[in-house]
Coordinates of C-alpha atoms in Angstrom, one line a residue:
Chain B
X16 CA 21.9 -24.3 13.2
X17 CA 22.3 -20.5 12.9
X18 CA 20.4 -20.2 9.9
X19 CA 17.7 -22.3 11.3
X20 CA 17.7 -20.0 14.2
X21 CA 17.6 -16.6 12.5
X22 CA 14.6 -18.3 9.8
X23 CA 12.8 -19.2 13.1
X24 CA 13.4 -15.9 14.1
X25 CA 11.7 -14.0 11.2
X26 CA 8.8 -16.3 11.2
X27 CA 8.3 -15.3 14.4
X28 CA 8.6 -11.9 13.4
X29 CA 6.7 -11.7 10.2
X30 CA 3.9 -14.0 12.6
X31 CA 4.3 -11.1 15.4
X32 CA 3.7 -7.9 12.3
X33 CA 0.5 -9.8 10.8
X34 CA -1.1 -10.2 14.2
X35 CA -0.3 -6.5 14.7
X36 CA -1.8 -5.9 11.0
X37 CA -4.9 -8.1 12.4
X38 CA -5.5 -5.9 15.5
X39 CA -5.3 -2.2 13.2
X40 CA -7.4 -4.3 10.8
X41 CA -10.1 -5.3 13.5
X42 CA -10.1 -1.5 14.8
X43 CA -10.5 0.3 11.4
X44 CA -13.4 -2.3 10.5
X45 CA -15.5 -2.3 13.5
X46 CA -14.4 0.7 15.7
X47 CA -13.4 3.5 13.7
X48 CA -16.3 3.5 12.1
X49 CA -18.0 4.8 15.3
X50 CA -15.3 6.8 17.2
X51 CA -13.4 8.8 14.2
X52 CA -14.5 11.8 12.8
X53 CA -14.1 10.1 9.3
X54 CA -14.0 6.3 8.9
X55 CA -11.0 5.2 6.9
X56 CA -13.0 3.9 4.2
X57 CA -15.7 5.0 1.9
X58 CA -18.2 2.8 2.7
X59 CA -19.3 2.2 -0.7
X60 CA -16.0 0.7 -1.3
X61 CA -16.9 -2.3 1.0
X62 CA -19.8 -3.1 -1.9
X63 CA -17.7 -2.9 -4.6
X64 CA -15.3 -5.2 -2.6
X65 CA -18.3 -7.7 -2.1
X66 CA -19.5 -7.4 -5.7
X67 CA -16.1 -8.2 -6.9
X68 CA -15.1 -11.0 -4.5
X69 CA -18.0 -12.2 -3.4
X70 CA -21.3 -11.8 -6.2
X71 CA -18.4 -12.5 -9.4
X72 CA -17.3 -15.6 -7.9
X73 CA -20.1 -17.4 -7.6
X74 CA -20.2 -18.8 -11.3
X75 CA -17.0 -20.9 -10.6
X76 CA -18.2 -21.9 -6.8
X77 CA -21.0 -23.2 -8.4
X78 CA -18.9 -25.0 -11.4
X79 CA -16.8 -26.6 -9.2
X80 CA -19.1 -27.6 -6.3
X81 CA -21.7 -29.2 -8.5
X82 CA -18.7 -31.1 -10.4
X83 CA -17.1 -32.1 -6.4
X84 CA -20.4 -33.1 -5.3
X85 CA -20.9 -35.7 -8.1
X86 CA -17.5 -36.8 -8.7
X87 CA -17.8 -37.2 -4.5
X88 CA -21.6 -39.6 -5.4
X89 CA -19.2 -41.5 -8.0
X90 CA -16.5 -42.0 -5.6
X91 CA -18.7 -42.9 -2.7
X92 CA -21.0 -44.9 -4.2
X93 CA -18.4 -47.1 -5.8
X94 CA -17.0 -48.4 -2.5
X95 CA -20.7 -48.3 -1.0
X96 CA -21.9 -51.1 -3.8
X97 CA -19.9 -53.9 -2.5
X98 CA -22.0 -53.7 0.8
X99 CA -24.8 -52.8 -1.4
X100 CA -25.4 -49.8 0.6
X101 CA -25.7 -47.6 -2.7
X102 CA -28.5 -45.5 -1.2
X103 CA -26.6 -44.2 1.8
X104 CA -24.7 -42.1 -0.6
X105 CA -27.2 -39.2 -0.7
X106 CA -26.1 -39.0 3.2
X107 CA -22.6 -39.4 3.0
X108 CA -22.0 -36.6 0.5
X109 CA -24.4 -34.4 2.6
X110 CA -21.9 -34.4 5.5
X111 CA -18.7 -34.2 3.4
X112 CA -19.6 -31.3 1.5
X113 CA -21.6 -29.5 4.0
X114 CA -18.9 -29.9 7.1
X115 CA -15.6 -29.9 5.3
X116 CA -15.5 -29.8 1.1
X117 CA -18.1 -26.4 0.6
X118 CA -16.1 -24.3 3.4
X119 CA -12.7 -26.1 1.9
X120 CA -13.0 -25.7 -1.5
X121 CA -14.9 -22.1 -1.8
X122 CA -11.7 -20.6 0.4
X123 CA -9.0 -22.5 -1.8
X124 CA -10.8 -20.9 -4.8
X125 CA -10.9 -17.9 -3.2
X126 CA -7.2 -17.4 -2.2
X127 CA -6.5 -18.1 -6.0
X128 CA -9.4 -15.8 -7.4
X129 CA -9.4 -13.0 -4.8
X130 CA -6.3 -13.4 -2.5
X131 CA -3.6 -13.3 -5.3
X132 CA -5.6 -9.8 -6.4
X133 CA -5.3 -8.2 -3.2
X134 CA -1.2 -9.0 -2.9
X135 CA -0.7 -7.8 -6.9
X136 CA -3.0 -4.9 -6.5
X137 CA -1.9 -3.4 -3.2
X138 CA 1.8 -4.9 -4.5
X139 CA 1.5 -2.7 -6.8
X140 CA 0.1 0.0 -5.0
X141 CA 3.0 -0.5 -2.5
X142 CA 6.0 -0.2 -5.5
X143 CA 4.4 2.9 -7.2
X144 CA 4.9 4.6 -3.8
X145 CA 0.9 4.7 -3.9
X146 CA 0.8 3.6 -0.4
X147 CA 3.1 5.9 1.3
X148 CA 1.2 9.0 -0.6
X149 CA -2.0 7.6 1.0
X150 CA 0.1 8.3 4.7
X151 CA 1.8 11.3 3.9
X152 CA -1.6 12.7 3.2
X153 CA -3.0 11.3 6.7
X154 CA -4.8 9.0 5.0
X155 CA -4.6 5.5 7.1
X156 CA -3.5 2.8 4.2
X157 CA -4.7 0.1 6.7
X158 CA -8.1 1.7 6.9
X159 CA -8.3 2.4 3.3
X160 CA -7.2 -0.4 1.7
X161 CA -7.4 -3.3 4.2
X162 CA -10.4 -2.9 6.2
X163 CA -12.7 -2.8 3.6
X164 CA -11.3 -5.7 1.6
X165 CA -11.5 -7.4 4.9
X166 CA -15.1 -6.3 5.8
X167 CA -16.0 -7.4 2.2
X168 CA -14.4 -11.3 2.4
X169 CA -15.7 -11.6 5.9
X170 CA -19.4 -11.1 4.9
X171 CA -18.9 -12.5 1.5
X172 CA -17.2 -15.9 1.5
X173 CA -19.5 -17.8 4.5
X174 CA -22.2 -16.9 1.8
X175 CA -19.9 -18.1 -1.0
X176 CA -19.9 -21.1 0.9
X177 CA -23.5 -21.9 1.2
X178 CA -23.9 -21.3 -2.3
X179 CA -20.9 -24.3 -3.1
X180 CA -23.3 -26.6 0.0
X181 CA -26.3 -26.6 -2.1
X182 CA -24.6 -26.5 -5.8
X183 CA -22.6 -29.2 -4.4
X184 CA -25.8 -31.3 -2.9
X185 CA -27.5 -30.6 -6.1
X186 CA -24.4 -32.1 -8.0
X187 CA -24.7 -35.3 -6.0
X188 CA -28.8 -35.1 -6.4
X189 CA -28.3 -35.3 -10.7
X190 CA -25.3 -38.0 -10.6
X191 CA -27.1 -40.0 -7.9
X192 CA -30.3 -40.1 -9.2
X193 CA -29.3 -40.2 -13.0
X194 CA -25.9 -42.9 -12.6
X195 CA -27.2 -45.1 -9.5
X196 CA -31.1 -44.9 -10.5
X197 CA -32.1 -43.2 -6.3
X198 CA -34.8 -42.3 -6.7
X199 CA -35.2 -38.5 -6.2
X200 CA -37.7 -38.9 -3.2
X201 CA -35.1 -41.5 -0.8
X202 CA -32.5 -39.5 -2.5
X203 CA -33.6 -35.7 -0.5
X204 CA -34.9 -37.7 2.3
X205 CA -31.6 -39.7 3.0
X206 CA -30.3 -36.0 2.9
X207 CA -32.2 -34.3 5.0
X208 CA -32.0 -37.3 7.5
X209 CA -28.2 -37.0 7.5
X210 CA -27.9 -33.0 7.0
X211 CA -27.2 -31.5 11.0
X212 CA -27.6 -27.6 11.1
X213 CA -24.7 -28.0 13.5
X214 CA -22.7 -28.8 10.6
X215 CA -23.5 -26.5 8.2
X216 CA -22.8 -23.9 11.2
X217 CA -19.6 -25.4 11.6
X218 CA -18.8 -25.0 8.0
X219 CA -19.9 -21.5 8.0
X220 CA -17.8 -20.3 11.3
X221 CA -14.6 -21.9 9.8
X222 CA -15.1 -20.1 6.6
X223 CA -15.2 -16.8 8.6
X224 CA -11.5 -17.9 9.7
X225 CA -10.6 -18.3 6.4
X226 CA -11.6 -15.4 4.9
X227 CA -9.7 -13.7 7.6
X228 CA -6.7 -15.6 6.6
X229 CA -7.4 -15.0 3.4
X230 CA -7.1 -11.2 3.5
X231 CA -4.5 -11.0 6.7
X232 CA -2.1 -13.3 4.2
X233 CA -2.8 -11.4 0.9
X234 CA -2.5 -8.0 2.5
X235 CA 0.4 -8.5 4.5
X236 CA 2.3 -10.0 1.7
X237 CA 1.7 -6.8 -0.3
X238 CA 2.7 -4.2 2.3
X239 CA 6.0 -5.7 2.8
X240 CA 6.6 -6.3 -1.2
X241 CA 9.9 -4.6 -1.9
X242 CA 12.0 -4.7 -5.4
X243 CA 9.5 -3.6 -8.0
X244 CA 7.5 -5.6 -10.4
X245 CA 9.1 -8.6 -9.9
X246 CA 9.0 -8.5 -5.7
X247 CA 5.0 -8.1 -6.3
X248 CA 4.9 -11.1 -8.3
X249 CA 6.8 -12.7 -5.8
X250 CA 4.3 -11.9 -2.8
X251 CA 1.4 -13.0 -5.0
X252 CA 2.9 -16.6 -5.4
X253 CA 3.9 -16.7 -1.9
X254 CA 0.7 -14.8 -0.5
X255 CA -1.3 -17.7 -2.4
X256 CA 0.7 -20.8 -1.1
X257 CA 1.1 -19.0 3.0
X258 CA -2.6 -18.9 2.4
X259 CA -3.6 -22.4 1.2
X260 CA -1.3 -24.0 3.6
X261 CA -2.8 -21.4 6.7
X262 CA -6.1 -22.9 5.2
X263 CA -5.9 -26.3 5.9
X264 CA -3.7 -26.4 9.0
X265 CA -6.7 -24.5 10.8
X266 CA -9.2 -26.7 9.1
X267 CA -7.3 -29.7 10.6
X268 CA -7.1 -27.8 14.4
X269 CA -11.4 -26.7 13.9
X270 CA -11.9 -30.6 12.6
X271 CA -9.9 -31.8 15.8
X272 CA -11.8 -29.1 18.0
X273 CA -15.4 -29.4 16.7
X274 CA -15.9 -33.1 16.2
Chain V
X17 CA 15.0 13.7 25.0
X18 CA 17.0 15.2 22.3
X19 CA 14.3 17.3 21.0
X20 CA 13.8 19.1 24.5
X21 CA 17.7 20.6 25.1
X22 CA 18.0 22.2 21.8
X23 CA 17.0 25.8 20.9
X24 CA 13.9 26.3 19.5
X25 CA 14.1 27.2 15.7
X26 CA 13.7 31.1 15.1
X27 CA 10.1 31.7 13.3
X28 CA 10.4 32.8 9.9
X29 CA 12.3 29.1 9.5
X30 CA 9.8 27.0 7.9
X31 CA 12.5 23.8 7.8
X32 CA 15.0 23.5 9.8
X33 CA 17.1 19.8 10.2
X34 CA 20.0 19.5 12.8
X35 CA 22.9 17.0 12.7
X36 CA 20.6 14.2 11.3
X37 CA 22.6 10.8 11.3
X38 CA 20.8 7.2 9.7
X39 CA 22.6 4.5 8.5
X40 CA 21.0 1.3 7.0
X41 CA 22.7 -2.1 8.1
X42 CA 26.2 -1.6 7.8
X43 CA 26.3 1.6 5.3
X44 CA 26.3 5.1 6.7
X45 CA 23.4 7.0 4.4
X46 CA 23.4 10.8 6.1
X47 CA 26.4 11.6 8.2
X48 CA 25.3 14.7 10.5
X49 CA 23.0 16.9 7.8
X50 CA 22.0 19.9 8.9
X51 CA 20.4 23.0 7.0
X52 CA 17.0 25.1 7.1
X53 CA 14.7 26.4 4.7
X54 CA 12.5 29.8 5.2
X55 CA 9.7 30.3 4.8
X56 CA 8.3 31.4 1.2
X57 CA 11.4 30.0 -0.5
X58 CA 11.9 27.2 -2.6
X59 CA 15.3 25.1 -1.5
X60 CA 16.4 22.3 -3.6
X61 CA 18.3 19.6 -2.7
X62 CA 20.4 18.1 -5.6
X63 CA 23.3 15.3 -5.7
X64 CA 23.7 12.0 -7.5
X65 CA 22.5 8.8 -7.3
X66 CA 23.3 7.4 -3.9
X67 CA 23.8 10.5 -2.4
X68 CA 21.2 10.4 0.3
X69 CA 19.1 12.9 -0.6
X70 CA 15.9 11.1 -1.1
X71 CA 16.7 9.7 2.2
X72 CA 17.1 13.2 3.8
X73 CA 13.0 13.8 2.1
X74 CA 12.1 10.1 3.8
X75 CA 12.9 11.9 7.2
X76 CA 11.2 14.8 6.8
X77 CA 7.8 13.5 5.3
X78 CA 8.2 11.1 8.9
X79 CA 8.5 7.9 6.7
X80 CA 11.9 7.2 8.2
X81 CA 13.1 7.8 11.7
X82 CA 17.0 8.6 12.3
X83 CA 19.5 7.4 14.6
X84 CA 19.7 10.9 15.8
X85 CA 19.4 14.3 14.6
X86 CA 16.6 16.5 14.6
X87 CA 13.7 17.7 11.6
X88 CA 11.8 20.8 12.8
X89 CA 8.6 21.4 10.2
X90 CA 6.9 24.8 11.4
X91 CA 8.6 24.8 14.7
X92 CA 7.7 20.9 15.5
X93 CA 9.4 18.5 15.8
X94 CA 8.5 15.6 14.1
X95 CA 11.0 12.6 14.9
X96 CA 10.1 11.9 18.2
X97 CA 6.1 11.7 17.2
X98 CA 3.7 8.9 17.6
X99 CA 1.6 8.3 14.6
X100 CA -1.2 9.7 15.2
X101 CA 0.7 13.4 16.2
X102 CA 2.5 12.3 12.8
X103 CA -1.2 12.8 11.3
X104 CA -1.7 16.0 12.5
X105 CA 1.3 17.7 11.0
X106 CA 1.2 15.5 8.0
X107 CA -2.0 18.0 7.0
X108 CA 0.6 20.6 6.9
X109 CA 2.1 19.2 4.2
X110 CA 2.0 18.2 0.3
X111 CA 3.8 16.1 -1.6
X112 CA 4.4 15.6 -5.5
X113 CA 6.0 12.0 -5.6
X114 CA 8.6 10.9 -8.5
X115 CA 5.9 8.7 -10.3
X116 CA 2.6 10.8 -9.6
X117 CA 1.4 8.0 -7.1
X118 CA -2.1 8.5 -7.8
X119 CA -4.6 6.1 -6.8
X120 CA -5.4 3.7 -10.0
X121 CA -8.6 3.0 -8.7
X122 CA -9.9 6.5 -8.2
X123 CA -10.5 8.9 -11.0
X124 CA -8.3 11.7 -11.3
X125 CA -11.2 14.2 -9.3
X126 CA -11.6 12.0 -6.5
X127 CA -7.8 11.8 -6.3
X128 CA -7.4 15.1 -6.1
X129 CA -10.8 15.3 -3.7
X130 CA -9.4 12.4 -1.6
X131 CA -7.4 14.5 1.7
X132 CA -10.1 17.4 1.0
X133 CA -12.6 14.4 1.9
X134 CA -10.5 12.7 4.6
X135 CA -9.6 15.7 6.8
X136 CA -12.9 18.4 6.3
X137 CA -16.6 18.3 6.7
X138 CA -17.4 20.0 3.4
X139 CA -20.5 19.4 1.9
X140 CA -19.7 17.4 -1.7
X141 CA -20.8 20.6 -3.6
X142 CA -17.6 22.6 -2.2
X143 CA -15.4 19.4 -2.3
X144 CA -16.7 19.6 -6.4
X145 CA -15.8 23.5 -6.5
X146 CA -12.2 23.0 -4.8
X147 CA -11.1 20.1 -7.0
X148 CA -11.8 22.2 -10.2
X149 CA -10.3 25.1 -8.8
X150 CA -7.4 22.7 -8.1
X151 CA -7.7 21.4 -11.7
X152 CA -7.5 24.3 -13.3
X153 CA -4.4 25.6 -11.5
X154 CA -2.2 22.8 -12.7
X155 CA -4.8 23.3 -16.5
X156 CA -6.4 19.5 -16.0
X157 CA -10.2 20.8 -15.4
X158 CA -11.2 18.6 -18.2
X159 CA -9.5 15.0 -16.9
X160 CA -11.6 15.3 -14.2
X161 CA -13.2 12.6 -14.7
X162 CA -10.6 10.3 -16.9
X163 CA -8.6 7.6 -14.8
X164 CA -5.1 8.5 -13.8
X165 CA -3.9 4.9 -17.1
X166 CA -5.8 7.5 -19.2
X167 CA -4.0 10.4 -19.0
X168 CA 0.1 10.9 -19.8
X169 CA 2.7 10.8 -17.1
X170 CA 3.2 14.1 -17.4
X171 CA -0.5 14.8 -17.1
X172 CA -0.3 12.6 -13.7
X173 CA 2.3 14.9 -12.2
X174 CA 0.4 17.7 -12.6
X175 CA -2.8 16.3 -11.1
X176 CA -0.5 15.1 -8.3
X177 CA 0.6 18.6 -7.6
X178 CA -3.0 19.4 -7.3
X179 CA -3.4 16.9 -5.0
X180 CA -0.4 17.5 -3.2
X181 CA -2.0 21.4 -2.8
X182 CA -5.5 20.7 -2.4
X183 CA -5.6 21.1 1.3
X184 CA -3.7 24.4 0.7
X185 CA -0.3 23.2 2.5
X186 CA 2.2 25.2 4.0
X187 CA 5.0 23.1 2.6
X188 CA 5.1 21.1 -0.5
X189 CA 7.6 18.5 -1.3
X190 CA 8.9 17.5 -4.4
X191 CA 10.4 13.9 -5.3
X192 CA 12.1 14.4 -8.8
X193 CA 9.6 16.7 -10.8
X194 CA 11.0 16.4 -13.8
X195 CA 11.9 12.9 -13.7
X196 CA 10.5 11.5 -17.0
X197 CA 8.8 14.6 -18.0
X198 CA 9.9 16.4 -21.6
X199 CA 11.6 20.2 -21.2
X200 CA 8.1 21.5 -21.8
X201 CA 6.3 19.9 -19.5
X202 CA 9.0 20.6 -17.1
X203 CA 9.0 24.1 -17.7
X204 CA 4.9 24.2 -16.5
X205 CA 5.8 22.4 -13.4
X206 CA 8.8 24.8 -12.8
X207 CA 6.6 27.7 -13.4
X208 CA 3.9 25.9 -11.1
X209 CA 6.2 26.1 -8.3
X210 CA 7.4 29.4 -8.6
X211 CA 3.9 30.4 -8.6
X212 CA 2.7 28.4 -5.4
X213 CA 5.5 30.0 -3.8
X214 CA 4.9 33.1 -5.1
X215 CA 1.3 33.9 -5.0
X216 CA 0.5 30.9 -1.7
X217 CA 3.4 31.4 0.3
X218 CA 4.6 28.1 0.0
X219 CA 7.9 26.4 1.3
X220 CA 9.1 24.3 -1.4
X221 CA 11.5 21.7 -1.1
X222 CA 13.1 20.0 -4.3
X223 CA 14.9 17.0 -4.4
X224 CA 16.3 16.5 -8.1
X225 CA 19.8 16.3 -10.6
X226 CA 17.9 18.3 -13.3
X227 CA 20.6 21.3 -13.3
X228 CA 19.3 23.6 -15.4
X229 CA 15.4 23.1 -13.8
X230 CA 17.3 23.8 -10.5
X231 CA 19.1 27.0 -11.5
X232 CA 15.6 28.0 -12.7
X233 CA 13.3 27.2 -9.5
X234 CA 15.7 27.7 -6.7
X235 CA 16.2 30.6 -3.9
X236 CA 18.5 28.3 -2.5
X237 CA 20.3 25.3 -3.1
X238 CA 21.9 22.4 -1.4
X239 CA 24.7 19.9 -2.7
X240 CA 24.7 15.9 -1.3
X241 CA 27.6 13.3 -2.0
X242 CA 27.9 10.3 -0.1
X243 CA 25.3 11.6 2.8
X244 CA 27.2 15.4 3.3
X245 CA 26.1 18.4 2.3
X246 CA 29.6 19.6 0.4
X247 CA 27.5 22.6 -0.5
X248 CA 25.2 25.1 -0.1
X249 CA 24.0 28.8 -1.3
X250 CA 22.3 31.1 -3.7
X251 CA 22.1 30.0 -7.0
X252 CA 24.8 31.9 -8.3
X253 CA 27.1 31.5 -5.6
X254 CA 26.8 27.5 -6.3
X255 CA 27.2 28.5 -10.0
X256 CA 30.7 30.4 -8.8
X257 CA 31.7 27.8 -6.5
X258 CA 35.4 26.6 -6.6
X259 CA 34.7 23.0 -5.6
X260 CA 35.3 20.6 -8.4
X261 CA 33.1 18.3 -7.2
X262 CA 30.1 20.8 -8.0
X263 CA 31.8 22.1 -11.1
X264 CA 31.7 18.1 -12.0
X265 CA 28.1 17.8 -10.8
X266 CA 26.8 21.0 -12.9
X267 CA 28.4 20.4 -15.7
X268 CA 27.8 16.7 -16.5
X269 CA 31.2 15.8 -16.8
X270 CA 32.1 12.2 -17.3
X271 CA 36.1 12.8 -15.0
X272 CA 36.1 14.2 -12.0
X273 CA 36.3 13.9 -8.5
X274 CA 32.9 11.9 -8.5
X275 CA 33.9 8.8 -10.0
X276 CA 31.7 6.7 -12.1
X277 CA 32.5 3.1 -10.7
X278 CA 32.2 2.7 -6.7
X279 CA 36.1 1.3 -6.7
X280 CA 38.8 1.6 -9.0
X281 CA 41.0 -1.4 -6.7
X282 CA 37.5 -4.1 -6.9
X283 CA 37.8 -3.5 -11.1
X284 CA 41.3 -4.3 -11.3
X285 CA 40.9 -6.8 -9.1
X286 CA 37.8 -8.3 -10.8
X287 CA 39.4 -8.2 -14.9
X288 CA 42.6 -9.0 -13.9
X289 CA 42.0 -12.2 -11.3
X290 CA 44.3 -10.3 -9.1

């Protein structure tokens, strides 16, 4: 009972420090900027973040989706054939990936491609005593290091995620029109009779959410990383599951909100 | 508070720290440490492992707030600050930390141009000047532009001092110099110091266990075990000093009065099954 209690209580408190990380987070992004003398970040930093996260992830988005969106045709089309229905497919597929598999997916490949790199690198950064050189030289670490990694995911993976929609319609386009014999005209106007802005936009703002997880998660874990090479390794595998799990409980709490 | 009943510190004392007390958990780290530096000298702290003394430099770069005591740096004092007053005198200060801590991603010129950038509105042409003048003080003008993996450890200290210098601080800290550094290289950072002091007017404070680097750099010194200063003085009059347990600590010795096990009653205990 006691240790239940006192693990309740650091949840709380590690859930209390990462909302307070949030807020500093939120101020050195989008206010600093404007009222400090000097932002806390070199600006050009915030590109190289997006390069790196965003621009050299698309190659496996892109694998992925296209290979989710067929295996998604295959899957839906062999329950679809026993009411004959094949056709509908093009439709079905539309909706799954654009509402809930493109935003899904691109931020569970993200937390493994990008999220474990924040926690190792500014793991590191933490051990090596990196981080408190950056504050004894009045040097903000949050601004520094987390606001633009922040800035950079929170642009970055709602396009990452349009990019997995249409690889992943175009995946479901070749297997449809190739396996089941649609032909490609019904096949893009099923889709397009199916496909609701609404829930591309829906997709999109949950993938902001994400990417905020994402970097609150993978940060957080690597501020607090104590005991050396072995402690960062140890925030990198817990800063990826936190994250996945974060993930999908507020994809299930959006689903339950937006539908 | 504290801060506002006690004397101010007299003005040619550059550090001055006053019955500071911290304890982590259940173990007492500093028990009431108290000393000052002046200005223009260079004061090292020595003492074993476990003797608190990179603790006592965690309290006075701010990083660590005590359970009471006071740390006056140029006549502020500095635990009772927010973070952002922390800042401000934080620009007074330099530090040279135990592994270099430069920034990986940065090469070593924008490391060294990284506080000149953050805390000035120099045009980049002066930033360029200052970080080669930097450079070539600690003799790395040419690494400007390698990364910090490139270059040897030793190397890294060095363009960590410049760092540490490169707003032209009034004190500098040093975690360890010598720490992993051969007798040569330690000798130029030794030499380094003395220099800074001499020709800047630096306050230097060194926290190391490299004896015959201390005896070398030091105006004064200052002797830890078990978080108490058990002594302090000159150089020589350390050198002279009676007390075995800095005989012990000078000299290397393997017996003394510092023993090399924690508890001699747990061992026993622990071989025999008693």
């Amino acid at each position: 009972m006691e240790a239940t209690l006192s693990k309740a209580g650091l949840f709380l408190s590690h859930l209390a420090s990462i909302s307070r990380l949030f807020a500093v987070t939120l101020y050195w992004a989008f206010v600093a900027p404007w009222r400090e003398r000097r932002a806390g970040f070199d600006r050009r930093s915030v590109l190289r973040f997006m390069d790196e996260t965003g621009v050299q992830s698309v190659p496996i988005v892109v694998l992925i989706a296209v290979l989710v969106g067929s295996i998604l045709v295959l899957q839906t089309a062999y329950q679809l054939q026993r009411y004959g229905q094949v056709r509908l497919v093009a439709g079905l597929v539309a909706v799954s990936v654009s509402r809930e598999l493109g935003p899904l997916l691109t931020a569970i490949l993200i937390t493994g491609r990008v999220g474990a790199a924040f926690t190792a690198e500014l793991g590191t950064m933490k051990v090596a005593e990196e981080i408190l050189a950056l504050e004894v030289m009045a040097v903000h670490p949050v601004g520094f290091l987390v606001a633009p990694r922040f800035l950079a995911l929170v642009l970055m993976l709602p396009c990452l995620t349009i990019v997995a929609d249409v690889a992943g319609l175009l995946g479901g386009f070749a297997t449809g029109t190739m396996v089941y014999q649609i032909s490609a005209a019904s096949y893009i106007d099923t889709t397009l009779r199916w496909l609701l802005f609404r829930d591309v936009l829906s997709g999109l703002i949950k993938s902001v959410v994400f990417a905020v997880i994402i970097t609150m998660v993978g940060c957080y874990r690597a501020l607090i990383v104590e005991g050396g090479p072995e402690g960062v390794g140890h925030a990198t595998m817990g800063s990826v599951v936190t994250a996945i799990v974060l993930i999908i409980v507020a994809d299930g709490i959006f689903t339950a909100l937006l539908v | 508070m504290a801060a506002n009943d006690s004397p101010a510190p007299a003005p040619e004392c550059m550090i001055d720290v006053r019955h500071l007390r911290k304890r982590f958990g259940p173990k007492t780290v500093l028990e009431d440490v108290s000393f000052t530096v002046e200005r223009g000298t260079i004061c090292v702290v020595m003492g074993g492992s476990g003797s608190g003394k990179s603790t006592v430099l965690r309290h006075l770069i701010g990083a660590y707030k005590p359970d009471s005591g006071e740390v006056y740096l140029d006549g502020e004092e500095i635990t009772h600050l927010d973070e952002r007053a922390l800042q401000q005198v934080r620009r007074k200060f330099g530090m040279l930390f135990q592994g270099g801590a430069l920034l990986n991603s940065l090469t070593v010129g924008e490391n060294v141009a990284l506080p000149i950038r953050h805390h000035t509105e120099l045009p980049e042409e002066t930033i360029e000047i200052m970080v080669k003048l930097k450079l070539e003080l600690v003799g790395l003008r040419d690494a400007e532009h390698l990364r910090p993996s490139e270059i040897s450890g030793g190397m890294q200290k060095r363009v960590s001092l410049a760092r540490a210098i490169a707003l032209d601080p009034k004190i500098v800290f040093y975690d360890e110099p010598s720490a992993g550094l051969d007798p040569i290289v330690t000798g130029v950072i030794d030499k380094l110091m003395i220099d800074l002091t001499d020709k800047m007017h630096i306050t230097s404070l060194v926290v190391t266990h490299d004896m015959q680097s201390a005896f070398r750099i030091a105006d004064k010194m200052i002797m830890l075990h078990r978080g108490r200063i058990v002594a302090a003085g000159t150089p020589d009059e350390i050198r002279e000093s009676p007390d075995p347990l800095v005989q012990q600590f000078i000299t290397g010795a393997p017996d003394g009065p510092i023993p090399l096990r924690m508890s001699q009653k747990e061992y026993q205990e622990d071989i025999l099954g008693l």
